[in-house]
mmCIF file of C-alpha atoms in Angstrom:
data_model
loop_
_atom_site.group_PDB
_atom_site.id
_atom_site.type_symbol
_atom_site.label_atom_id
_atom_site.label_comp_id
_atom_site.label_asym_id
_atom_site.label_seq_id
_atom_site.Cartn_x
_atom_site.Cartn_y
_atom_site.Cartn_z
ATOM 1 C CA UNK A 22 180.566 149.859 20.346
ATOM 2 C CA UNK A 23 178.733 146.421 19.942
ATOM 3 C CA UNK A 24 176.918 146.770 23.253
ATOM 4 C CA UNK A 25 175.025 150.094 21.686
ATOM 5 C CA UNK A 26 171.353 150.471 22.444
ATOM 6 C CA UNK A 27 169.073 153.642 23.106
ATOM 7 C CA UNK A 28 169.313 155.405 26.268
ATOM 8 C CA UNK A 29 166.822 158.155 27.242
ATOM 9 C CA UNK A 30 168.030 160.564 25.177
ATOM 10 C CA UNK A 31 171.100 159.597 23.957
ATOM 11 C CA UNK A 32 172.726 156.207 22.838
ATOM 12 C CA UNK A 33 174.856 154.148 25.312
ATOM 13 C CA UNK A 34 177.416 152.433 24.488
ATOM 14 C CA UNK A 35 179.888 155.234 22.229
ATOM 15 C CA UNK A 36 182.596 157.301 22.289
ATOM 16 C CA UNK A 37 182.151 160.836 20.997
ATOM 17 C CA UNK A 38 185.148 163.366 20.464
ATOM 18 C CA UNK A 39 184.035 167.110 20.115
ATOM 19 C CA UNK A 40 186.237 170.184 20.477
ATOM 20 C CA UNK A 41 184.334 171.308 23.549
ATOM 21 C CA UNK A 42 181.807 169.676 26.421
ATOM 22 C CA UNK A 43 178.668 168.277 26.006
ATOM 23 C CA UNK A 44 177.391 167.572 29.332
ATOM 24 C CA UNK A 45 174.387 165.648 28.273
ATOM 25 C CA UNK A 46 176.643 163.323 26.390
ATOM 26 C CA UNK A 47 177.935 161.474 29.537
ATOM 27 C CA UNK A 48 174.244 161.403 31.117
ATOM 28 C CA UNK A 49 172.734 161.764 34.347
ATOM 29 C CA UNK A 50 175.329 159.134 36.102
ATOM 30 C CA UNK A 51 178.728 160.913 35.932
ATOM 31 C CA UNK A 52 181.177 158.497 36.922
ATOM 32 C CA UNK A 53 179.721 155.799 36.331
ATOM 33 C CA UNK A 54 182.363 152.405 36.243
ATOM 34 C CA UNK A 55 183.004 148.628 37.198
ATOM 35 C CA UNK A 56 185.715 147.845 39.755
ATOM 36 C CA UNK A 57 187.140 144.135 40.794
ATOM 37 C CA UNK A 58 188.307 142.842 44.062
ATOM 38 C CA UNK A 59 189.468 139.068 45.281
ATOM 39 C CA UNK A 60 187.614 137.601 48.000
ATOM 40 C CA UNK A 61 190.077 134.457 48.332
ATOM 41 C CA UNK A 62 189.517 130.845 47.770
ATOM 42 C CA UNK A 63 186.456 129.206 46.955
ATOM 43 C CA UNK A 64 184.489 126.862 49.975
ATOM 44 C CA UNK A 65 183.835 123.718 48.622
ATOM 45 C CA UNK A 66 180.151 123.536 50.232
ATOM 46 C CA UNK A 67 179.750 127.054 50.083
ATOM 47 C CA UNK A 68 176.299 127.296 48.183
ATOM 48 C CA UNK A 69 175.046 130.743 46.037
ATOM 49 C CA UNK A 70 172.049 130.583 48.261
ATOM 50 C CA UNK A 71 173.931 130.672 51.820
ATOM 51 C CA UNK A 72 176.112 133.341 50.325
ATOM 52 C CA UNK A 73 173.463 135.524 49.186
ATOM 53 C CA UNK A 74 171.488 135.004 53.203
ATOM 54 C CA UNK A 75 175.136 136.851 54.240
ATOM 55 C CA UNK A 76 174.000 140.178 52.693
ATOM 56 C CA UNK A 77 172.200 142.354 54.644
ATOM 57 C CA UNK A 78 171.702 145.815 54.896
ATOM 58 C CA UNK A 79 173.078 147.119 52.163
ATOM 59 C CA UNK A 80 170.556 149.213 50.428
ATOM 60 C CA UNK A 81 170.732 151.386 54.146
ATOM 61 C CA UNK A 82 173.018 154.375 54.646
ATOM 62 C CA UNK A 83 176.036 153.390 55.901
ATOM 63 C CA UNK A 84 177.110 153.622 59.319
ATOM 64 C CA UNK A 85 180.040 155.005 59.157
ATOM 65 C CA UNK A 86 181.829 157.929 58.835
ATOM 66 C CA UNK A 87 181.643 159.187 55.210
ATOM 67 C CA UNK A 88 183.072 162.415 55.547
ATOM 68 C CA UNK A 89 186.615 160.524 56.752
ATOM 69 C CA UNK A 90 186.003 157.736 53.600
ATOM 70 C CA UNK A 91 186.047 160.146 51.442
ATOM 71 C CA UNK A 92 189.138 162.153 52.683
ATOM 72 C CA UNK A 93 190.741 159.384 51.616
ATOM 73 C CA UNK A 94 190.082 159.951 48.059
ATOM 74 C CA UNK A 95 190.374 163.786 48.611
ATOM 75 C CA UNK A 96 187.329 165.005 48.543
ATOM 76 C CA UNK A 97 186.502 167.551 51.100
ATOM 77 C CA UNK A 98 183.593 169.109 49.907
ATOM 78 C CA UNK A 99 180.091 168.053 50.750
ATOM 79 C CA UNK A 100 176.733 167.121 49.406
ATOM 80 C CA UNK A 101 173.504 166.300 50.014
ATOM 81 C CA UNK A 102 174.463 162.024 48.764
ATOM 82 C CA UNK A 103 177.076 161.396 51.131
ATOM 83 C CA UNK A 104 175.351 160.486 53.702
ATOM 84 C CA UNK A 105 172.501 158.546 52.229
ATOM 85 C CA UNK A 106 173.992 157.361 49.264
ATOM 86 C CA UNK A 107 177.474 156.920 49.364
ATOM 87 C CA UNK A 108 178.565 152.799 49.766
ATOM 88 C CA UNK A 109 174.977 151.980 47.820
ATOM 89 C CA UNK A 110 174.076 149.927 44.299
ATOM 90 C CA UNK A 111 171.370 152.195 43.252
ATOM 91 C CA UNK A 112 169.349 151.179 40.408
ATOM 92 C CA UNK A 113 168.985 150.009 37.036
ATOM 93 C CA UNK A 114 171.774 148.005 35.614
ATOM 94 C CA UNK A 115 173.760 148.354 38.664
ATOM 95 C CA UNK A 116 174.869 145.281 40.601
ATOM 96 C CA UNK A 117 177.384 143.498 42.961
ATOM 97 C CA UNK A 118 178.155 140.392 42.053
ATOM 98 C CA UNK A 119 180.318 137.238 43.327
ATOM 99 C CA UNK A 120 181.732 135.032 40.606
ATOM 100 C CA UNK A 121 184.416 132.403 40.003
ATOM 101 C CA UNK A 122 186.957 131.834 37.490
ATOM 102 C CA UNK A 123 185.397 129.935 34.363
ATOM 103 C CA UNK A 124 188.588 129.972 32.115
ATOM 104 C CA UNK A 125 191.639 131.271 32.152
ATOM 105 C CA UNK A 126 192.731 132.449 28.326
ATOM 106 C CA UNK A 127 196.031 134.194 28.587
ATOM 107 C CA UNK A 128 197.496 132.803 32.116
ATOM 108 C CA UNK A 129 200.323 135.217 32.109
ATOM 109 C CA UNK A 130 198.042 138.240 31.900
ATOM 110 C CA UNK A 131 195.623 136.489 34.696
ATOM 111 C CA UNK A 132 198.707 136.018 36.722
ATOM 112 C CA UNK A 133 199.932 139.562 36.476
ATOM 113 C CA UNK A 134 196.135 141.029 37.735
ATOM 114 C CA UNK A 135 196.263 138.562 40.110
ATOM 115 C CA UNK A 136 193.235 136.671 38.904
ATOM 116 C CA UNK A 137 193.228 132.669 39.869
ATOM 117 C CA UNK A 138 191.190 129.359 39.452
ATOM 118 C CA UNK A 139 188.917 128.721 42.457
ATOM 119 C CA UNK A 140 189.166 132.084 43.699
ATOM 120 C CA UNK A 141 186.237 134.002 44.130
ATOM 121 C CA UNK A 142 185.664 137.729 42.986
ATOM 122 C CA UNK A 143 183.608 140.873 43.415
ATOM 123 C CA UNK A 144 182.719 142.521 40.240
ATOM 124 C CA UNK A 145 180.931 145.913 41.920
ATOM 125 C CA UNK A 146 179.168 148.572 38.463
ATOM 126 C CA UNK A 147 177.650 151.293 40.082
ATOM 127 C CA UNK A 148 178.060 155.084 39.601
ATOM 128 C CA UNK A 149 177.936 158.699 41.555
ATOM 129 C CA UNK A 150 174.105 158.030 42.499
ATOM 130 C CA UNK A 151 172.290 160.915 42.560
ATOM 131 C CA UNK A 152 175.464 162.979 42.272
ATOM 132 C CA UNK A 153 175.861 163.374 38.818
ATOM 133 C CA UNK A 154 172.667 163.707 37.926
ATOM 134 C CA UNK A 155 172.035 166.892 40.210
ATOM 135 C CA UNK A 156 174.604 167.879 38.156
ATOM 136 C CA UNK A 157 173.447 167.485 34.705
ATOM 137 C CA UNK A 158 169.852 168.622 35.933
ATOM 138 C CA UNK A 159 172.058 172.012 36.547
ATOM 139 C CA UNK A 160 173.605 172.941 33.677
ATOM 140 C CA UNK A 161 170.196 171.323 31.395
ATOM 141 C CA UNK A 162 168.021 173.614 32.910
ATOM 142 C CA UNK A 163 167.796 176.290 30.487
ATOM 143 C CA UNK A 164 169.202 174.335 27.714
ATOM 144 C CA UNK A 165 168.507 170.868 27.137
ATOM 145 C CA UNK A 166 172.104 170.304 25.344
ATOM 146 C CA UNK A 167 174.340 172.463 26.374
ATOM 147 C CA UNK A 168 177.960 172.968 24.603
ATOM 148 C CA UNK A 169 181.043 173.949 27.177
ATOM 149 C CA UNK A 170 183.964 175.274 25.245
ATOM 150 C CA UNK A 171 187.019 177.205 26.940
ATOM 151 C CA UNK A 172 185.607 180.244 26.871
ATOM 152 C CA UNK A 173 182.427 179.451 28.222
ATOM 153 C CA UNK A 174 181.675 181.081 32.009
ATOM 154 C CA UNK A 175 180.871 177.518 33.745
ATOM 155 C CA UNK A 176 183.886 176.193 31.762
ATOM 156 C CA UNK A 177 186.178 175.394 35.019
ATOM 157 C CA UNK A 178 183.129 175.348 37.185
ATOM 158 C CA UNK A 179 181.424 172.171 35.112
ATOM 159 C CA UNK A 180 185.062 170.207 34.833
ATOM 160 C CA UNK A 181 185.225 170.692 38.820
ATOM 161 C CA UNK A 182 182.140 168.963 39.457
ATOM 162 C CA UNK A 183 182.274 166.785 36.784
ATOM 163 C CA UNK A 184 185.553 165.169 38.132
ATOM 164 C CA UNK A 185 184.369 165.294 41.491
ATOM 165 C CA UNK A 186 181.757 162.988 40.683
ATOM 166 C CA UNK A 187 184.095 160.810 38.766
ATOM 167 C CA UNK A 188 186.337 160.312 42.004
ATOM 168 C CA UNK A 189 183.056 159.961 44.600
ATOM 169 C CA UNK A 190 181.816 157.041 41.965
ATOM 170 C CA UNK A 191 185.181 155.553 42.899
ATOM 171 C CA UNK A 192 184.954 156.056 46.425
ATOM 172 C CA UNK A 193 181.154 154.767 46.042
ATOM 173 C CA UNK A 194 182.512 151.643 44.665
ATOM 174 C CA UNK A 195 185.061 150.740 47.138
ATOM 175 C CA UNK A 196 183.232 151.730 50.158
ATOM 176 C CA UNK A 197 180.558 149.296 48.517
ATOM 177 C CA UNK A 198 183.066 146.370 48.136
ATOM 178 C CA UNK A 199 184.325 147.173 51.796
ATOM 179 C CA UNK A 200 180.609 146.726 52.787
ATOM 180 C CA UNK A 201 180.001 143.554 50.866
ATOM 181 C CA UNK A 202 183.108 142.189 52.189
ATOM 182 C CA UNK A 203 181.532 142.937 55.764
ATOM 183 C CA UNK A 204 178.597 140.996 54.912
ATOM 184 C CA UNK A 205 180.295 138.032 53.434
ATOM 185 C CA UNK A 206 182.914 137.484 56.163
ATOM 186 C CA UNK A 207 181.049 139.173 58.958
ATOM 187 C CA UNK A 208 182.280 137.544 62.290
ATOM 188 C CA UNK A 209 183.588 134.578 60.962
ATOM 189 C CA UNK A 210 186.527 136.021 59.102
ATOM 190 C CA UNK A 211 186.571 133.392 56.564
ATOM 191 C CA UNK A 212 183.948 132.386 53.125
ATOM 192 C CA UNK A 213 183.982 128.956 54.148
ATOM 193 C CA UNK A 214 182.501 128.791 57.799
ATOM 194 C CA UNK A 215 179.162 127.646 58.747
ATOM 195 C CA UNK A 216 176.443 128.207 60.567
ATOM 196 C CA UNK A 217 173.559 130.802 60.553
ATOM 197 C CA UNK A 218 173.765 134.272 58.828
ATOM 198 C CA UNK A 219 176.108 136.826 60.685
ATOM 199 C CA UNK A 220 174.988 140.192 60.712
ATOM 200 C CA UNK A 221 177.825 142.735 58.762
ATOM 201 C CA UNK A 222 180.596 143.742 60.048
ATOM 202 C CA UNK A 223 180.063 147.358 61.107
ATOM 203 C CA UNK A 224 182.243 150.494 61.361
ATOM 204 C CA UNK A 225 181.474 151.965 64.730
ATOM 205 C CA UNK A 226 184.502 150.374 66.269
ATOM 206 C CA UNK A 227 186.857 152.601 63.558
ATOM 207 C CA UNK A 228 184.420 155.424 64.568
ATOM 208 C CA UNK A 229 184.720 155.183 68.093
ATOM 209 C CA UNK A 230 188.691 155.272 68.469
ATOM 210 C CA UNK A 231 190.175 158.027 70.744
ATOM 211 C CA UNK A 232 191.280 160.207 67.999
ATOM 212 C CA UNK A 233 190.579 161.395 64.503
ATOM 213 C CA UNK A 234 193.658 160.269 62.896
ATOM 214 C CA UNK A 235 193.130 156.450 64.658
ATOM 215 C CA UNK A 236 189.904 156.235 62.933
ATOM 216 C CA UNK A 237 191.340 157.688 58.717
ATOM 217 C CA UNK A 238 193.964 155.159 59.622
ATOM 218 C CA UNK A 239 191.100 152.551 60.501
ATOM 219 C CA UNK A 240 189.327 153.544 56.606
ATOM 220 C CA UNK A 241 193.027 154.091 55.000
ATOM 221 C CA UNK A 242 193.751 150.308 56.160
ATOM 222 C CA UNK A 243 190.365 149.073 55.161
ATOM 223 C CA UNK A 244 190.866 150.631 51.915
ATOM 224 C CA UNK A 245 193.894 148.903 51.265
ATOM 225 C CA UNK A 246 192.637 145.323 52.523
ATOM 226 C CA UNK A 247 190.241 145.793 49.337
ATOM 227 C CA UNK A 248 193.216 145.044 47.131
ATOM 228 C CA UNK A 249 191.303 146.252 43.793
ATOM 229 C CA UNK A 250 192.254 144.530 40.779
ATOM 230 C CA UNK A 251 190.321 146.727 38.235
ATOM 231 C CA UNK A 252 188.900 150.188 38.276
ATOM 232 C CA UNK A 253 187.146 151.642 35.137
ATOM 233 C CA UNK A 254 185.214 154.520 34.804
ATOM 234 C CA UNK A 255 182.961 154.264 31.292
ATOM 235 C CA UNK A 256 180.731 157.653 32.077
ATOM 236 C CA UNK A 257 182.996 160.496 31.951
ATOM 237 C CA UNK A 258 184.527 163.509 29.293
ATOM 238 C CA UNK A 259 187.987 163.306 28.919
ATOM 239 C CA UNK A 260 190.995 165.709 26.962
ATOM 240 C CA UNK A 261 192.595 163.525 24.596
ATOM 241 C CA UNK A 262 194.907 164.028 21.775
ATOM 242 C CA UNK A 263 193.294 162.589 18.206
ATOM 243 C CA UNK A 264 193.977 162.273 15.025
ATOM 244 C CA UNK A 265 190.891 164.125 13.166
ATOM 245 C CA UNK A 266 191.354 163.739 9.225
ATOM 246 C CA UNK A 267 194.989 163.085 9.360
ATOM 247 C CA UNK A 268 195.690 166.097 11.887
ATOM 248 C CA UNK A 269 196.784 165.681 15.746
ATOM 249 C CA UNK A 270 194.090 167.281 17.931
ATOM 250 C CA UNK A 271 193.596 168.184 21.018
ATOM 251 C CA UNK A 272 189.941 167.135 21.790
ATOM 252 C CA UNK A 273 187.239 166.050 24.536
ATOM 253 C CA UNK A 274 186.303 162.375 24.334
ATOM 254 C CA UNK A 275 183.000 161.402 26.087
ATOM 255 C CA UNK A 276 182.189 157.570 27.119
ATOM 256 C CA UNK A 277 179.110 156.892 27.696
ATOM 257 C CA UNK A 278 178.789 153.586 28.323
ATOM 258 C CA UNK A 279 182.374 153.040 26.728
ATOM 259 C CA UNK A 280 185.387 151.777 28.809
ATOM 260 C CA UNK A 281 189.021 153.536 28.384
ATOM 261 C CA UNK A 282 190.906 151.220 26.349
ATOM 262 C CA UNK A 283 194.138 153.161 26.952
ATOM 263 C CA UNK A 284 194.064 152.617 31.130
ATOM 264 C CA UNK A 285 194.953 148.323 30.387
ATOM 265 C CA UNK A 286 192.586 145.629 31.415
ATOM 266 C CA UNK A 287 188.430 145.961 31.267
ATOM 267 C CA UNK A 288 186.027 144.384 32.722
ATOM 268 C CA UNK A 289 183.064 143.633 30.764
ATOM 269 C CA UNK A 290 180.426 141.848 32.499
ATOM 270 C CA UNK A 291 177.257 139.942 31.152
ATOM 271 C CA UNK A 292 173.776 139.571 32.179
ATOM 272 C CA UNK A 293 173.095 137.783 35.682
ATOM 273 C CA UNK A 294 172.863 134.968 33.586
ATOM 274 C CA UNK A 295 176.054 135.595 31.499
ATOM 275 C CA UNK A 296 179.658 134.673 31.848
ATOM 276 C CA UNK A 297 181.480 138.157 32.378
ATOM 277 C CA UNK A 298 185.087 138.739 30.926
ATOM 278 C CA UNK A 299 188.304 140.400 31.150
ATOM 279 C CA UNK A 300 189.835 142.145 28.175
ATOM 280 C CA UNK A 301 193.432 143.176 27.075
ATOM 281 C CA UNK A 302 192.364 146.169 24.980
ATOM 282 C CA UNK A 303 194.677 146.012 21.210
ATOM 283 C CA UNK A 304 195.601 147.888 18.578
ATOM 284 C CA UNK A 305 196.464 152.413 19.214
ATOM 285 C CA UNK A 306 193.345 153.185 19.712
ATOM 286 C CA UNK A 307 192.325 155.780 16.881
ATOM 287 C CA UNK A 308 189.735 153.387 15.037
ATOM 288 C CA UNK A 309 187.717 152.905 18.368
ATOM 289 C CA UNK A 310 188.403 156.368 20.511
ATOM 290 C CA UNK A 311 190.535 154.715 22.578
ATOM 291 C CA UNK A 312 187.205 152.492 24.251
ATOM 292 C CA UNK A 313 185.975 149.188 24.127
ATOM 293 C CA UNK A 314 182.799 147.999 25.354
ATOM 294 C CA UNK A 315 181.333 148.647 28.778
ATOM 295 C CA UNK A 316 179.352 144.947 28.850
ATOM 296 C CA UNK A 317 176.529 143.055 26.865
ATOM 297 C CA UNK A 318 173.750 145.869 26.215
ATOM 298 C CA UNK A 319 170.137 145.901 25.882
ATOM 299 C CA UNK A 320 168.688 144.052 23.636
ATOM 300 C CA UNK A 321 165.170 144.404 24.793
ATOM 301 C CA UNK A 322 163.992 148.000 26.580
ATOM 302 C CA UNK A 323 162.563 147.696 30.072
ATOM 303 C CA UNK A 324 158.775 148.141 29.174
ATOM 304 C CA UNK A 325 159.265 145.126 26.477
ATOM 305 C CA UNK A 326 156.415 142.528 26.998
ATOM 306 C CA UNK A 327 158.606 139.407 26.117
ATOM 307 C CA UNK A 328 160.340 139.947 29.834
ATOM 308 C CA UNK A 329 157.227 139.412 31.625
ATOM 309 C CA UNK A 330 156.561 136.077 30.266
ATOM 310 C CA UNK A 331 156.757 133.037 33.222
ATOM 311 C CA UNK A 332 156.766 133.339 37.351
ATOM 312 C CA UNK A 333 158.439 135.911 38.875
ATOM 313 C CA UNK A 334 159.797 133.907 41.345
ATOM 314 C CA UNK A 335 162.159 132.035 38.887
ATOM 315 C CA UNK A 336 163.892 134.529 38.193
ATOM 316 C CA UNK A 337 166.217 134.772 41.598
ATOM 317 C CA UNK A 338 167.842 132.094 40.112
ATOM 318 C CA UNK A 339 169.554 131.655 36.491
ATOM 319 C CA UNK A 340 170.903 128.357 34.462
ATOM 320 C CA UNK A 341 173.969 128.998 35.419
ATOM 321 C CA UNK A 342 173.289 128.256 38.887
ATOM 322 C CA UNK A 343 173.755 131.299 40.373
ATOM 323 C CA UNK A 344 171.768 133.145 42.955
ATOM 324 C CA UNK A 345 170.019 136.770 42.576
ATOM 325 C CA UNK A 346 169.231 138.961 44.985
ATOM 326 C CA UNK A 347 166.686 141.319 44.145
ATOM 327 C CA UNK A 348 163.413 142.431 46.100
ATOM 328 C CA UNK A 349 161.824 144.869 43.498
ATOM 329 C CA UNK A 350 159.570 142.749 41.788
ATOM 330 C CA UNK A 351 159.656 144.847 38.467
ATOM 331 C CA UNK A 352 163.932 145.214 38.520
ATOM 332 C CA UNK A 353 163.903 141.466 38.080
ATOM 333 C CA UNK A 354 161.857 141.392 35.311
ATOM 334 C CA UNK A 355 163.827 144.503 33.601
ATOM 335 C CA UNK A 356 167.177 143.071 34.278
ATOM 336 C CA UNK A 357 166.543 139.419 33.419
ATOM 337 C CA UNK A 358 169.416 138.150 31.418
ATOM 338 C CA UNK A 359 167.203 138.122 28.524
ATOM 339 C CA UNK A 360 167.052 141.220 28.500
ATOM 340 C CA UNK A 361 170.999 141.817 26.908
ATOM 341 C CA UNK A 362 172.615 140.720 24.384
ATOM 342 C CA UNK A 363 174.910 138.147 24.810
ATOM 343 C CA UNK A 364 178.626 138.853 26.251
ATOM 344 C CA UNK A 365 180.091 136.496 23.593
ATOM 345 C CA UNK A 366 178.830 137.885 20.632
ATOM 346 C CA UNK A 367 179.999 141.426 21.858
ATOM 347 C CA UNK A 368 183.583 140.074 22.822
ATOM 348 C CA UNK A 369 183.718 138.253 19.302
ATOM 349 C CA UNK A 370 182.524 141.778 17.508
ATOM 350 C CA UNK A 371 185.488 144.162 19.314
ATOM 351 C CA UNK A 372 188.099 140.491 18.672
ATOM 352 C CA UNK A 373 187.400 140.467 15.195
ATOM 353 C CA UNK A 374 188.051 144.442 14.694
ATOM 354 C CA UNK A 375 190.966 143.901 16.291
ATOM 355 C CA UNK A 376 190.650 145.815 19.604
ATOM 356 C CA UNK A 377 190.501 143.203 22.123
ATOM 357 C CA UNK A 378 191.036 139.703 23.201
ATOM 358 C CA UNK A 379 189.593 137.901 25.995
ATOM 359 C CA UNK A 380 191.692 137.349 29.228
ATOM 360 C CA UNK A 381 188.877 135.313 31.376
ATOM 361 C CA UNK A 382 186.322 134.567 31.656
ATOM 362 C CA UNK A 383 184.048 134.792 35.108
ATOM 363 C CA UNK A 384 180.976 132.753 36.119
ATOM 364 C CA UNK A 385 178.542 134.749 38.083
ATOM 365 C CA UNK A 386 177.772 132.801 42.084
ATOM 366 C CA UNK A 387 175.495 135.562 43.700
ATOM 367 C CA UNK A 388 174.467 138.921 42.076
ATOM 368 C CA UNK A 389 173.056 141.384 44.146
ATOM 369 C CA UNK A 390 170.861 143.919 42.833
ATOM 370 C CA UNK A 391 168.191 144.919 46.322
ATOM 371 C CA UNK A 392 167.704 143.312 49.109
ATOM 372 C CA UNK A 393 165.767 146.139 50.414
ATOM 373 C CA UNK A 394 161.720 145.196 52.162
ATOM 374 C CA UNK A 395 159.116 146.009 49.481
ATOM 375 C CA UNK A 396 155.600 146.858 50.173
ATOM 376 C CA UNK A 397 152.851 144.553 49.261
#
C-alpha cells in the first residue's frame, strides 16, 4: 500500500495471502481498526480549545460494567484487559478525534453514510490493547514466526482468540465513542451550550437499575444511540478466495495495516495536522488483495531527530487550527504531523491505480491522544 513503512519486525501497511497463518504477520495489536460516529451539528462559537477542556477521564478504567458491554457483542469470556483497558486509546498512533466536513466529493455517496456539511464527527483508531498482544507473545514464544496450517494442534485454538480480539477491538471502539460522547455532551445534552467544563456523563445510573436485564438494555440502547457510520478492522487474518497464477484459491489474507476494500467505505485518516478522507474502494480487488490503505504512514520513525526541532508546547495545536490533546511530552513529538506522509499523496497513489476515489474529505477540530497527569 502507499502508506508502507517499517514496523518492528514486519512492514505495515500490506496485505499478505499465504495458504496457512502467520500470526506474527498481523502484529501484536489484533484487531486493530478505525470506526466513525456523528455527533450532530456544528456550534457556531464552539472553539477546539473549549471542546478539548470537555474530555476528562478517559485514559481511567471505565466505570461501568464491562462484563454486560461486552455481552452485547457476545463475548462471554474473560481477561485480564477488560477491566482496565477496555473503552481506552492506548498508545502510539492511536487517537480520538473530532472533525468537520471539509468537502463533500461524491454527495450521493455522503448522503447514503449519512455524512453532512457542518456536522461534526468522531473518527475513534484504536485496537484490542493489550489483548492481542498477550496473544501473539503466546504462540511467539518458542518460535519467533510461527506458521498455522489446518493441521496444526493450535489451529482452531489460535482462530478463536484471534477473532475474539477482533470483536473486543470493536467493542473497545464503541465503548470509547460512548465515553467521548459522555464527555462532550456531559450534562448539557447538547455541543453548543456554555459554561464551565461538565464532568462525563457516567454509567452508574445503568449500573444501579433493579435488575440485570434493565441495565444490558441501558448498554444495548447506548450502543445504538452511537449510530456508527464506519467500522474497519485493518489488523486481522482473513479466508479469502484468490486468484493465485490464474487459479481460484482458497487462502488466508493478513492486513496489517491494510483496510478491507471488499466491506464498502474506508476511512483513512491523516496526521493531527492532516485532512482525513473517506474512500469508495474500486475495481475486484485481485491487484490490491482486496485492501486499500489504512491512513498516511510514517515517514519519519519515532527516534528521528528532525521531530524534536522547536517548543514542545506548540505542538497542542496544528495549522489547521485544531486542538491536541496529549500529556506525554515525548507522544507529541512522535506523532507530530510531520511525522507521516501526507494523506493526499497516498489517496492520489491508490486513485491513480485505480482502487479508490475520494468521498470526503474531514478537517480535524480536537484530537485526543492522553489527557492522562504526567510526572515531572
Amino acid at each position: 500500500m502507499p502508506d508502507l513503512h517499517k514496523g518492528d519486525r514486519f512492514p505495515i501497511g500490506c496485505a499478505i495471502v499465504s495458504d496457512g497463518i502467520y500470526p506474527a504477520l498481523i502484529g501484536s495489536d489484533i484487531g486493530c481498526g478505525i470506526s466513525l460516529y456523528p455527533l450532530g451539528p456544528k456550534p457556531s462559537h464552539l472553539t477546539p480549545e473549549k471542546l478539548a477542556s470537555r474530555l476528562k477521564r478517559l485514559d481511567e478504567p471505565w466505570d461501568g460494567d464491562v462484563k454486560a458491554w461486552l455481552k452485547l457483542y457476545d463475548i462471554e469470556s474473560e481477561t485480564e484487559f477488560d477491566a482496565s483497558s477496555l473503552g481506552t486509546v492506548g498508545a502510539g498512533n492511536h487517537f480520538a478525534e473530532v472533525l468537520s466536513v471539509e468537502t463533500i466529493v461524491d454527495a450521493e455517496a455522503c448522503e447514503s453514510l449519512g455524512i453532512e456539511e457542518d456536522n461534526l464527527y468522531l473518527l475513534v483508531h484504536t485496537g484490542s490493547r493489550g489483548l492481542g498482544a498477550s496473544i501473539l507473545r503466546h504462540y511467539t514464544r518458542s518460535d519467533g514466526n510461527p506458521y498455522i496450517t489446518s493441521t496444526h494442534p493450535e489451529y482452531r485454538n489460535y482462530l478463536e482468540k484471534h477473532d475474539h480480539a477482533v470483536v473486543w477491538a470493536k467493542a473497545n471502539r464503541d465503548l470509547l465513542a460512548h465515553r467521548f460522547k459522555g464527555c462532550v455532551f456531559g450534562s448539557r445534552g447538547s455541543l453548543g451550550a456554555t459554561g464551565d467544563a461538565d464532568e462525563p456523563v457516567e454509567d452508574t445510573d445503568i449500573d444501579n437499575t433493579e435488575t440485570e436485564a434493565a441495565a444490558a438494555e441501558g448498554y444495548a440502547e447506548a450502543k445504538e444511540d452511537l449510530q456508527k457510520i464506519l467500522d474497519v478492522t485493518h489488523n486481522s487474518v482473513s479466508p479469502s478466495g484468490f486468484q493465485v497464477d490464474g487459479e481460484s484459491r482458497e487462502v488466508w489474507l493478513h492486513r496489517k495495516g491494510a483496510a478491507p476494500s471488499d466491506q464498502g467505505f474506508v476511512p483513512c485518516p491523516g496526521s493531527r495536522g492532516d485532512f482525513s478522507w473517506i474512500l469508495q474502494p474500486l475495481g475486484n480487488g485481485e491487484r490490491n488483495a482486496h485492501s486499500l490503505a489504512h491512513g498516511a504512514g510514517r515517514l519519519h520513525p519515532r527516534n528521528a531527530p528532525n521531530l524534536r526541532r522547536g517548543p514542545i508546547s506548540q505542538l497542542t495545536t496544528t495549522s489547521m487550527g485544531s486542538y491536541v490533546v496529549c500529556t506525554d511530552s515525548d507522544l507529541l513529538v512522535q506523532e507530530r504531523p510531520e511525522a507521516y506522509k501526507s494523506v493526499q499523496a497516498v489517496v492520489d497513489d491508490m486513485e491513480e491505480f485505480g482502487i479508490a476515489e475520494g468521498v470526503a474529505t474531514l478537517r480535524p477540530f480536537v484530537t485526543f491522544k492522553t489527557g492522562a497527569e504526567r510526572r515531572k
